[in-house]
Amino acid sequence: MRTTRRRRLRVEPLVLLGPGLAYLLVFLVVPLGLVLSYTVFQRGRFGGIVYEATAENFTRVADPLYLDVLLHSVKIAGITTLLALALGYPTAYVIAKLPAKWKTLALIAVVLPFWTNFLIRTYAWIVLLNSQGVVNSALGDLGLIDEPLQLLYTDGAIVIGLLYAYLPLMVLPLYSAIERLDPQLGEASANLGAGPVRTFLSVTLPLTLPGVLTGCVFVFVPSLGNFVIPELLGGGHSVMVGNLVRDQFLKARDWPFGSVLALTLIAVLVLLLMAQAWAARRFSGEGDRA
Amino acid sequence: MRSRWAFAPFWLTYLFLYAPIAVLVVMSFNAADTPYTWGGFSTHWYGELASDTKIREGLVNTLIVATGSTVLATVLGTLLAVGMARYTRSKVLGALATLPAILPDLVLAIGLLAFYSAIQATLGLHSVLAAHTVFGMAFVATVVRTRLTHADLSLEEASRDLGAGAFTTFVRITLPGLMPGIVAGALLAFTLSIDEFVIAFFTAGPKDPTLPIVIYSMVRFGVTPEINALATVLLAVSFTAVILVQRVTRLTDSLR
Amino acid sequence: MTLVSVRGVTRRFGEVTALDDVSLDIEQGEFFALLGPSGCGKTTLLRILAGFERPDSGEVLLDGADLLALPPHRRPVNLMFQSYALFPHLSVEKNIAYGLERERLAKAEIRERVAEVLETIGLGGAARRRPDQLSGGQRQRVALARAIVKRPRLLLLDEPLSALDKKVRAEMQLELKRLQHEVGITFVVVTHDQEEAMSLADRIAVLHGGGVEQVDPPVALYERPRTRFTADFVGANNLFHGTLRAQGVEVAGVGLLPCDVPADAALGTAVDLAVRPENIAFTDAGVLRGTVLDTSFYGGQSRVSIAVPGVAQPVEVTAAGASPVAQGAEVQLGWSPAHAVLLP
């Protein structure tokens, strides 16, 4: 037994954990490590990396030109997130209170568009918002406008495109947070004399806050790093961080600066995840389960 | 909260989600040359679509990548999930295994591009396949791990007690118990790979674009009614797939 | 003949000592019970016998050979799990055949032995069902069949009846005894239920805090407990703490309580005296005086609680039929010295 036990301890974990961890090491840890290391090096004259340390990449981010793009991106992703929350919370609330049969159907219906191609979903809004598009011709036919409105290639179009792409990611965590609430808590609150609004603000909202934050992270993070929707619906008028990173890597070939910009995306992600974990501990009373 | 207006956002959400899709489907049967105005019913654009070699090649490439990466991701992810459940409580390893699933796709994409260029690998379908395996594996491992937390450990002990060695126990008892999770994880990895654009855009070779890359260049360089037809076909496939997945997972759950 | 010999086995989990220098022998062909409250170490001992735990020190011999040298799947020992651990994706017959297939027996022989054992447990008609289509009692039979079909030298049963409801439990209790006779395999059952242990086992080991308190047949265990813990845990008992005198035990503030005192006993030492409720009688010249606190009727018999000044716990008395005394009555209690058990 002693020898077999020792063999079991050596071979089995190696067979089970070895391949996956090795794959993650090569295709995740090393690539991220490379990007991280590029942030302190210089770009070569024709692209590539010159391995001489510099802090210049970081000071360049503070340049108003880039700082504006960063702030603008945060603004657009933030508006998208708030809209998703405003639309998603009541929707998730209604779904959670539906009878079981309709609940499943309503949930599938929320997720279904999410499983269709992301580019096609974005493309649909080009068709809708174009100057000759469905929205403009409908408004024209109704006599509400004389000339087509400029809907496409605006910040509004970007927000709508992002909202359309990521709304399901807001509804799902909210749904599971609201669904998990003990309905007797609401009844207890009413029994103790609280009206519906008071109950919502004092009981429902704090207890579903971890779900709210999870949904916000799920919407905000991919919105911030997206470069396809700003390009297709913003038409190049409006640039976001994602576009900058893409351009630094594929066009300007300034990988060190692109890496620093990408690092801001990771930093935002880490900060938000930490806030989310904190809220989960603080408000749900059951640790990291939210 | 019981009043009628409370339901308004609920209906607005579904209108918002489905109106654009409906417009695409209707416009795909448009006889007119412009994708915006209605010119009578026709299936003309579906014919155009069928004879488009670029789209067909893109589709084949996508299926190769999705199938290959799903097989790899399923094997690696399942082994990893079981191994972690048995041998480590390390939070760092746990986070590492789920990281590709939550990392912004753009960050993973530039990382892999940097990596491929550092080892001077030629880009092609293989590089996309390897890249898609990274996040596919994370999803498989996550789904299988949730299943493992509900697993009855005494089943494996019972198998050992009845005379089965470690390997037999894994194949005959552990795997069948995890099967619904493995199937769900594999389906997830496959669907995500088919749909994935950003990472493919950074790691694909210029000669063999995947379908999303083909769609991207079509959408970028002009709107044609052919895209409406393509969109409708893809929508139909996705909707069917989701319904099938729903059925299959319910089936495997009932087989437990 | 000794089948299993446990010698000086110790197992610690961090700060907790689950087994502390445990030694006991299990005879060939007997029905042996490990009895104790949760956390007493009985499950750890069972898992050591099955091979899922290893002792930190000590040895376990089976037929005189080192059992610890074998991994679980090579031991001639089978375990019936508390949860039954039936494989949910396999039919009843596949579950039972699983262990035989591991022995690489011929297909025909496996089929024959599975059919045979299905007959024995009376589930011949359910061979193709899945575990989730069976009742609790049926699942328990399948789990048992799956273990005995391997013809192990030793069969371990982990709380075998705990998952069953009361009526099925009584039925299975008889069934287990019948099967053990029929197949002639040595059974070791782990249980926290003293009635279960008493009705099933030939011998019972009482475990407490990782150590063995006493190993005896059920009647001896009940009538002559050797420690305070056993006296208290097995059946109901009244315990009195006092000083040993030549005629009995002197309890401060109460008086001298009668019992048989062995000639070689060390007089003047602190001892406990245990008297079963059914051995105490209401008399006119008793050794205890008290007030009836409460009476409750249990069909054939009644239990009476009596508050006795100087004794912390109420004294429990069992009487046949309805209670002969009413709540609040002043009563006197007595017993024959032979019925009082002296505990060191």
PDB file of N, CA, C and O in Angstrom, chain A residues 87-99 101-114 125 128 163-164 167-168 171-172 175, chain B residues 6-23 239:
ATOM      1  N   LEU A  87     -33.194  48.835 -17.793  1.00  0.00           N
ATOM      2  CA  LEU A  87     -34.080  47.968 -18.559  1.00  0.00           C
ATOM      3  C   LEU A  87     -34.076  46.549 -17.982  1.00  0.00           C
ATOM      4  O   LEU A  87     -35.105  45.879 -17.931  1.00  0.00           O
ATOM      5  N   GLY A  88     -32.888  46.125 -17.538  1.00  0.00           N
ATOM      6  CA  GLY A  88     -32.717  44.729 -17.121  1.00  0.00           C
ATOM      7  C   GLY A  88     -33.329  44.414 -15.770  1.00  0.00           C
ATOM      8  O   GLY A  88     -33.877  43.325 -15.584  1.00  0.00           O
ATOM      9  N   TYR A  89     -33.256  45.361 -14.805  1.00  0.00           N
ATOM     10  CA  TYR A  89     -33.754  45.040 -13.469  1.00  0.00           C
ATOM     11  C   TYR A  89     -35.250  44.756 -13.471  1.00  0.00           C
ATOM     12  O   TYR A  89     -35.677  43.694 -12.998  1.00  0.00           O
ATOM     13  N   PRO A  90     -36.080  45.681 -14.007  1.00  0.00           N
ATOM     14  CA  PRO A  90     -37.508  45.361 -14.018  1.00  0.00           C
ATOM     15  C   PRO A  90     -37.821  44.106 -14.829  1.00  0.00           C
ATOM     16  O   PRO A  90     -38.700  43.327 -14.448  1.00  0.00           O
ATOM     17  N   THR A  91     -37.087  43.908 -15.922  1.00  0.00           N
ATOM     18  CA  THR A  91     -37.332  42.708 -16.728  1.00  0.00           C
ATOM     19  C   THR A  91     -37.038  41.451 -15.913  1.00  0.00           C
ATOM     20  O   THR A  91     -37.857  40.528 -15.855  1.00  0.00           O
ATOM     21  N   ALA A  92     -35.865  41.434 -15.262  1.00  0.00           N
ATOM     22  CA  ALA A  92     -35.489  40.265 -14.461  1.00  0.00           C
ATOM     23  C   ALA A  92     -36.487  40.064 -13.327  1.00  0.00           C
ATOM     24  O   ALA A  92     -36.841  38.936 -12.988  1.00  0.00           O
ATOM     25  N   TYR A  93     -36.960  41.168 -12.752  1.00  0.00           N
ATOM     26  CA  TYR A  93     -37.906  41.078 -11.647  1.00  0.00           C
ATOM     27  C   TYR A  93     -39.200  40.417 -12.105  1.00  0.00           C
ATOM     28  O   TYR A  93     -39.718  39.506 -11.453  1.00  0.00           O
ATOM     29  N   VAL A  94     -39.701  40.863 -13.254  1.00  0.00           N
ATOM     30  CA  VAL A  94     -40.947  40.287 -13.777  1.00  0.00           C
ATOM     31  C   VAL A  94     -40.747  38.814 -14.101  1.00  0.00           C
ATOM     32  O   VAL A  94     -41.573  37.965 -13.759  1.00  0.00           O
ATOM     33  N   ILE A  95     -39.591  38.477 -14.740  1.00  0.00           N
ATOM     34  CA  ILE A  95     -39.332  37.074 -15.093  1.00  0.00           C
ATOM     35  C   ILE A  95     -39.320  36.204 -13.833  1.00  0.00           C
ATOM     36  O   ILE A  95     -39.915  35.137 -13.793  1.00  0.00           O
ATOM     37  N   ALA A  96     -38.647  36.713 -12.782  1.00  0.00           N
ATOM     38  CA  ALA A  96     -38.505  35.914 -11.557  1.00  0.00           C
ATOM     39  C   ALA A  96     -39.856  35.636 -10.908  1.00  0.00           C
ATOM     40  O   ALA A  96     -40.020  34.664 -10.197  1.00  0.00           O
ATOM     41  N   LYS A  97     -40.848  36.531 -11.155  1.00  0.00           N
ATOM     42  CA  LYS A  97     -42.158  36.336 -10.527  1.00  0.00           C
ATOM     43  C   LYS A  97     -43.129  35.596 -11.440  1.00  0.00           C
ATOM     44  O   LYS A  97     -44.277  35.375 -11.052  1.00  0.00           O
ATOM     45  N   LEU A  98     -42.690  35.235 -12.658  1.00  0.00           N
ATOM     46  CA  LEU A  98     -43.584  34.525 -13.573  1.00  0.00           C
ATOM     47  C   LEU A  98     -43.789  33.097 -13.086  1.00  0.00           C
ATOM     48  O   LEU A  98     -42.959  32.545 -12.373  1.00  0.00           O
ATOM     49  N   PRO A  99     -44.915  32.462 -13.500  1.00  0.00           N
ATOM     50  CA  PRO A  99     -45.077  31.035 -13.199  1.00  0.00           C
ATOM     51  C   PRO A  99     -43.976  30.212 -13.884  1.00  0.00           C
ATOM     52  O   PRO A  99     -43.474  30.617 -14.939  1.00  0.00           O
ATOM     53  N   LYS A 101     -43.525  27.740 -15.826  1.00  0.00           N
ATOM     54  CA  LYS A 101     -43.545  27.397 -17.246  1.00  0.00           C
ATOM     55  C   LYS A 101     -43.105  28.590 -18.090  1.00  0.00           C
ATOM     56  O   LYS A 101     -42.264  28.470 -18.977  1.00  0.00           O
ATOM     57  N   TRP A 102     -43.662  29.760 -17.783  1.00  0.00           N
ATOM     58  CA  TRP A 102     -43.346  30.962 -18.560  1.00  0.00           C
ATOM     59  C   TRP A 102     -41.957  31.477 -18.246  1.00  0.00           C
ATOM     60  O   TRP A 102     -41.313  32.119 -19.061  1.00  0.00           O
ATOM     61  N   LYS A 103     -41.502  31.187 -17.041  1.00  0.00           N
ATOM     62  CA  LYS A 103     -40.192  31.657 -16.607  1.00  0.00           C
ATOM     63  C   LYS A 103     -39.100  31.117 -17.529  1.00  0.00           C
ATOM     64  O   LYS A 103     -38.268  31.863 -18.045  1.00  0.00           O
ATOM     65  N   THR A 104     -39.106  29.785 -17.749  1.00  0.00           N
ATOM     66  CA  THR A 104     -38.097  29.164 -18.606  1.00  0.00           C
ATOM     67  C   THR A 104     -38.150  29.772 -20.006  1.00  0.00           C
ATOM     68  O   THR A 104     -37.118  30.116 -20.589  1.00  0.00           O
ATOM     69  N   LEU A 105     -39.363  29.905 -20.519  1.00  0.00           N
ATOM     70  CA  LEU A 105     -39.529  30.442 -21.869  1.00  0.00           C
ATOM     71  C   LEU A 105     -38.987  31.872 -21.947  1.00  0.00           C
ATOM     72  O   LEU A 105     -38.232  32.218 -22.866  1.00  0.00           O
ATOM     73  N   ALA A 106     -39.319  32.692 -20.951  1.00  0.00           N
ATOM     74  CA  ALA A 106     -38.880  34.084 -20.946  1.00  0.00           C
ATOM     75  C   ALA A 106     -37.359  34.164 -20.863  1.00  0.00           C
ATOM     76  O   ALA A 106     -36.729  35.000 -21.525  1.00  0.00           O
ATOM     77  N   LEU A 107     -36.752  33.267 -20.071  1.00  0.00           N
ATOM     78  CA  LEU A 107     -35.292  33.260 -19.934  1.00  0.00           C
ATOM     79  C   LEU A 107     -34.627  32.866 -21.254  1.00  0.00           C
ATOM     80  O   LEU A 107     -33.670  33.501 -21.700  1.00  0.00           O
ATOM     81  N   ILE A 108     -35.146  31.810 -21.878  1.00  0.00           N
ATOM     82  CA  ILE A 108     -34.582  31.379 -23.163  1.00  0.00           C
ATOM     83  C   ILE A 108     -34.697  32.518 -24.173  1.00  0.00           C
ATOM     84  O   ILE A 108     -33.775  32.794 -24.928  1.00  0.00           O
ATOM     85  N   ALA A 109     -35.848  33.207 -24.152  1.00  0.00           N
ATOM     86  CA  ALA A 109     -36.060  34.296 -25.103  1.00  0.00           C
ATOM     87  C   ALA A 109     -35.077  35.439 -24.878  1.00  0.00           C
ATOM     88  O   ALA A 109     -34.693  36.131 -25.814  1.00  0.00           O
ATOM     89  N   VAL A 110     -34.640  35.643 -23.638  1.00  0.00           N
ATOM     90  CA  VAL A 110     -33.647  36.680 -23.373  1.00  0.00           C
ATOM     91  C   VAL A 110     -32.280  36.267 -23.917  1.00  0.00           C
ATOM     92  O   VAL A 110     -31.535  37.068 -24.473  1.00  0.00           O
ATOM     93  N   VAL A 111     -31.951  34.981 -23.770  1.00  0.00           N
ATOM     94  CA  VAL A 111     -30.616  34.511 -24.132  1.00  0.00           C
ATOM     95  C   VAL A 111     -30.488  34.237 -25.624  1.00  0.00           C
ATOM     96  O   VAL A 111     -29.416  34.361 -26.194  1.00  0.00           O
ATOM     97  N   LEU A 112     -31.610  33.888 -26.254  1.00  0.00           N
ATOM     98  CA  LEU A 112     -31.580  33.443 -27.643  1.00  0.00           C
ATOM     99  C   LEU A 112     -30.827  34.382 -28.588  1.00  0.00           C
ATOM    100  O   LEU A 112     -29.926  33.933 -29.308  1.00  0.00           O
ATOM    101  N   PRO A 113     -31.131  35.708 -28.593  1.00  0.00           N
ATOM    102  CA  PRO A 113     -30.403  36.583 -29.516  1.00  0.00           C
ATOM    103  C   PRO A 113     -28.903  36.574 -29.244  1.00  0.00           C
ATOM    104  O   PRO A 113     -28.093  36.792 -30.137  1.00  0.00           O
ATOM    105  N   PHE A 114     -28.543  36.281 -27.983  1.00  0.00           N
ATOM    106  CA  PHE A 114     -27.140  36.284 -27.601  1.00  0.00           C
ATOM    107  C   PHE A 114     -26.369  35.181 -28.303  1.00  0.00           C
ATOM    108  O   PHE A 114     -25.168  35.278 -28.494  1.00  0.00           O
ATOM    109  N   TRP A 125     -28.463  46.740 -36.726  1.00  0.00           N
ATOM    110  CA  TRP A 125     -28.663  48.144 -36.360  1.00  0.00           C
ATOM    111  C   TRP A 125     -28.214  49.089 -37.462  1.00  0.00           C
ATOM    112  O   TRP A 125     -28.717  50.205 -37.545  1.00  0.00           O
ATOM    113  N   LEU A 128     -31.239  49.266 -39.464  1.00  0.00           N
ATOM    114  CA  LEU A 128     -32.305  50.025 -38.809  1.00  0.00           C
ATOM    115  C   LEU A 128     -32.018  51.521 -38.767  1.00  0.00           C
ATOM    116  O   LEU A 128     -32.918  52.342 -38.976  1.00  0.00           O
ATOM    117  N   LEU A 163     -25.613  48.006 -25.991  1.00  0.00           N
ATOM    118  CA  LEU A 163     -26.737  47.575 -25.160  1.00  0.00           C
ATOM    119  C   LEU A 163     -27.369  46.321 -25.750  1.00  0.00           C
ATOM    120  O   LEU A 163     -27.685  45.360 -25.041  1.00  0.00           O
ATOM    121  N   TYR A 164     -27.536  46.340 -27.073  1.00  0.00           N
ATOM    122  CA  TYR A 164     -28.142  45.197 -27.747  1.00  0.00           C
ATOM    123  C   TYR A 164     -27.266  43.954 -27.598  1.00  0.00           C
ATOM    124  O   TYR A 164     -27.765  42.851 -27.404  1.00  0.00           O
ATOM    125  N   LEU A 167     -27.119  43.182 -23.237  1.00  0.00           N
ATOM    126  CA  LEU A 167     -28.252  43.215 -22.307  1.00  0.00           C
ATOM    127  C   LEU A 167     -28.530  41.860 -21.635  1.00  0.00           C
ATOM    128  O   LEU A 167     -28.784  41.806 -20.424  1.00  0.00           O
ATOM    129  N   PRO A 168     -28.462  40.745 -22.376  1.00  0.00           N
ATOM    130  CA  PRO A 168     -28.720  39.453 -21.712  1.00  0.00           C
ATOM    131  C   PRO A 168     -27.766  39.198 -20.549  1.00  0.00           C
ATOM    132  O   PRO A 168     -28.148  38.583 -19.547  1.00  0.00           O
ATOM    133  N   VAL A 171     -29.356  40.776 -17.560  1.00  0.00           N
ATOM    134  CA  VAL A 171     -30.603  40.177 -17.077  1.00  0.00           C
ATOM    135  C   VAL A 171     -30.334  38.882 -16.292  1.00  0.00           C
ATOM    136  O   VAL A 171     -30.923  38.654 -15.236  1.00  0.00           O
ATOM    137  N   LEU A 172     -29.417  38.053 -16.782  1.00  0.00           N
ATOM    138  CA  LEU A 172     -29.229  36.732 -16.160  1.00  0.00           C
ATOM    139  C   LEU A 172     -28.773  36.788 -14.692  1.00  0.00           C
ATOM    140  O   LEU A 172     -29.417  36.186 -13.841  1.00  0.00           O
ATOM    141  N   TYR A 175     -31.567  38.153 -12.610  1.00  0.00           N
ATOM    142  CA  TYR A 175     -32.623  37.161 -12.439  1.00  0.00           C
ATOM    143  C   TYR A 175     -32.270  36.185 -11.319  1.00  0.00           C
ATOM    144  O   TYR A 175     -33.082  35.918 -10.436  1.00  0.00           O
TER     145      TYR A 175
ATOM    146  N   ALA B   6     -45.673  48.425 -14.519  1.00  0.00           N
ATOM    147  CA  ALA B   6     -44.496  47.695 -14.059  1.00  0.00           C
ATOM    148  C   ALA B   6     -44.010  46.719 -15.124  1.00  0.00           C
ATOM    149  O   ALA B   6     -42.846  46.336 -15.148  1.00  0.00           O
ATOM    150  N   PHE B   7     -44.925  46.315 -16.008  1.00  0.00           N
ATOM    151  CA  PHE B   7     -44.547  45.361 -17.048  1.00  0.00           C
ATOM    152  C   PHE B   7     -43.956  46.037 -18.285  1.00  0.00           C
ATOM    153  O   PHE B   7     -43.455  45.359 -19.167  1.00  0.00           O
ATOM    154  N   ALA B   8     -44.039  47.357 -18.355  1.00  0.00           N
ATOM    155  CA  ALA B   8     -43.588  48.068 -19.557  1.00  0.00           C
ATOM    156  C   ALA B   8     -42.121  47.775 -19.906  1.00  0.00           C
ATOM    157  O   ALA B   8     -41.830  47.406 -21.048  1.00  0.00           O
ATOM    158  N   PRO B   9     -41.184  47.870 -18.946  1.00  0.00           N
ATOM    159  CA  PRO B   9     -39.783  47.579 -19.300  1.00  0.00           C
ATOM    160  C   PRO B   9     -39.593  46.148 -19.780  1.00  0.00           C
ATOM    161  O   PRO B   9     -38.779  45.884 -20.670  1.00  0.00           O
ATOM    162  N   PHE B  10     -40.382  45.233 -19.202  1.00  0.00           N
ATOM    163  CA  PHE B  10     -40.321  43.831 -19.579  1.00  0.00           C
ATOM    164  C   PHE B  10     -40.637  43.672 -21.070  1.00  0.00           C
ATOM    165  O   PHE B  10     -39.873  43.080 -21.838  1.00  0.00           O
ATOM    166  N   TRP B  11     -41.761  44.249 -21.506  1.00  0.00           N
ATOM    167  CA  TRP B  11     -42.126  44.144 -22.924  1.00  0.00           C
ATOM    168  C   TRP B  11     -41.177  44.933 -23.801  1.00  0.00           C
ATOM    169  O   TRP B  11     -40.859  44.501 -24.919  1.00  0.00           O
ATOM    170  N   LEU B  12     -40.703  46.071 -23.289  1.00  0.00           N
ATOM    171  CA  LEU B  12     -39.760  46.889 -24.051  1.00  0.00           C
ATOM    172  C   LEU B  12     -38.478  46.099 -24.330  1.00  0.00           C
ATOM    173  O   LEU B  12     -37.930  46.128 -25.435  1.00  0.00           O
ATOM    174  N   THR B  13     -38.017  45.330 -23.322  1.00  0.00           N
ATOM    175  CA  THR B  13     -36.812  44.522 -23.493  1.00  0.00           C
ATOM    176  C   THR B  13     -36.968  43.536 -24.650  1.00  0.00           C
ATOM    177  O   THR B  13     -36.106  43.423 -25.518  1.00  0.00           O
ATOM    178  N   TYR B  14     -38.112  42.840 -24.649  1.00  0.00           N
ATOM    179  CA  TYR B  14     -38.293  41.840 -25.707  1.00  0.00           C
ATOM    180  C   TYR B  14     -38.479  42.492 -27.077  1.00  0.00           C
ATOM    181  O   TYR B  14     -38.018  41.971 -28.090  1.00  0.00           O
ATOM    182  N   LEU B  15     -39.163  43.653 -27.107  1.00  0.00           N
ATOM    183  CA  LEU B  15     -39.296  44.390 -28.370  1.00  0.00           C
ATOM    184  C   LEU B  15     -37.917  44.777 -28.879  1.00  0.00           C
ATOM    185  O   LEU B  15     -37.574  44.579 -30.047  1.00  0.00           O
ATOM    186  N   PHE B  16     -37.094  45.303 -27.967  1.00  0.00           N
ATOM    187  CA  PHE B  16     -35.741  45.741 -28.302  1.00  0.00           C
ATOM    188  C   PHE B  16     -34.901  44.568 -28.812  1.00  0.00           C
ATOM    189  O   PHE B  16     -34.140  44.704 -29.762  1.00  0.00           O
ATOM    190  N   LEU B  17     -35.065  43.402 -28.188  1.00  0.00           N
ATOM    191  CA  LEU B  17     -34.252  42.246 -28.565  1.00  0.00           C
ATOM    192  C   LEU B  17     -34.684  41.656 -29.905  1.00  0.00           C
ATOM    193  O   LEU B  17     -33.855  41.171 -30.672  1.00  0.00           O
ATOM    194  N   TYR B  18     -35.984  41.667 -30.186  1.00  0.00           N
ATOM    195  CA  TYR B  18     -36.454  40.915 -31.348  1.00  0.00           C
ATOM    196  C   TYR B  18     -36.794  41.754 -32.575  1.00  0.00           C
ATOM    197  O   TYR B  18     -36.807  41.222 -33.687  1.00  0.00           O
ATOM    198  N   ALA B  19     -37.065  43.078 -32.408  1.00  0.00           N
ATOM    199  CA  ALA B  19     -37.409  43.895 -33.570  1.00  0.00           C
ATOM    200  C   ALA B  19     -36.301  43.882 -34.633  1.00  0.00           C
ATOM    201  O   ALA B  19     -36.577  43.648 -35.813  1.00  0.00           O
ATOM    202  N   PRO B  20     -35.021  44.097 -34.236  1.00  0.00           N
ATOM    203  CA  PRO B  20     -33.973  44.090 -35.269  1.00  0.00           C
ATOM    204  C   PRO B  20     -33.884  42.755 -35.991  1.00  0.00           C
ATOM    205  O   PRO B  20     -33.690  42.714 -37.217  1.00  0.00           O
ATOM    206  N   ILE B  21     -34.062  41.678 -35.247  1.00  0.00           N
ATOM    207  CA  ILE B  21     -33.982  40.345 -35.852  1.00  0.00           C
ATOM    208  C   ILE B  21     -35.113  40.177 -36.865  1.00  0.00           C
ATOM    209  O   ILE B  21     -34.908  39.708 -37.984  1.00  0.00           O
ATOM    210  N   ALA B  22     -36.315  40.621 -36.476  1.00  0.00           N
ATOM    211  CA  ALA B  22     -37.466  40.503 -37.365  1.00  0.00           C
ATOM    212  C   ALA B  22     -37.228  41.274 -38.652  1.00  0.00           C
ATOM    213  O   ALA B  22     -37.518  40.793 -39.751  1.00  0.00           O
ATOM    214  N   VAL B  23     -36.679  42.488 -38.520  1.00  0.00           N
ATOM    215  CA  VAL B  23     -36.414  43.309 -39.708  1.00  0.00           C
ATOM    216  C   VAL B  23     -35.459  42.580 -40.647  1.00  0.00           C
ATOM    217  O   VAL B  23     -35.675  42.518 -41.864  1.00  0.00           O
ATOM    218  N   PHE B 239     -30.975  29.304 -33.534  1.00  0.00           N
ATOM    219  CA  PHE B 239     -32.212  29.036 -32.802  1.00  0.00           C
ATOM    220  C   PHE B 239     -32.444  27.535 -32.693  1.00  0.00           C
ATOM    221  O   PHE B 239     -32.788  27.018 -31.639  1.00  0.00           O
TER     222      PHE B 239
END
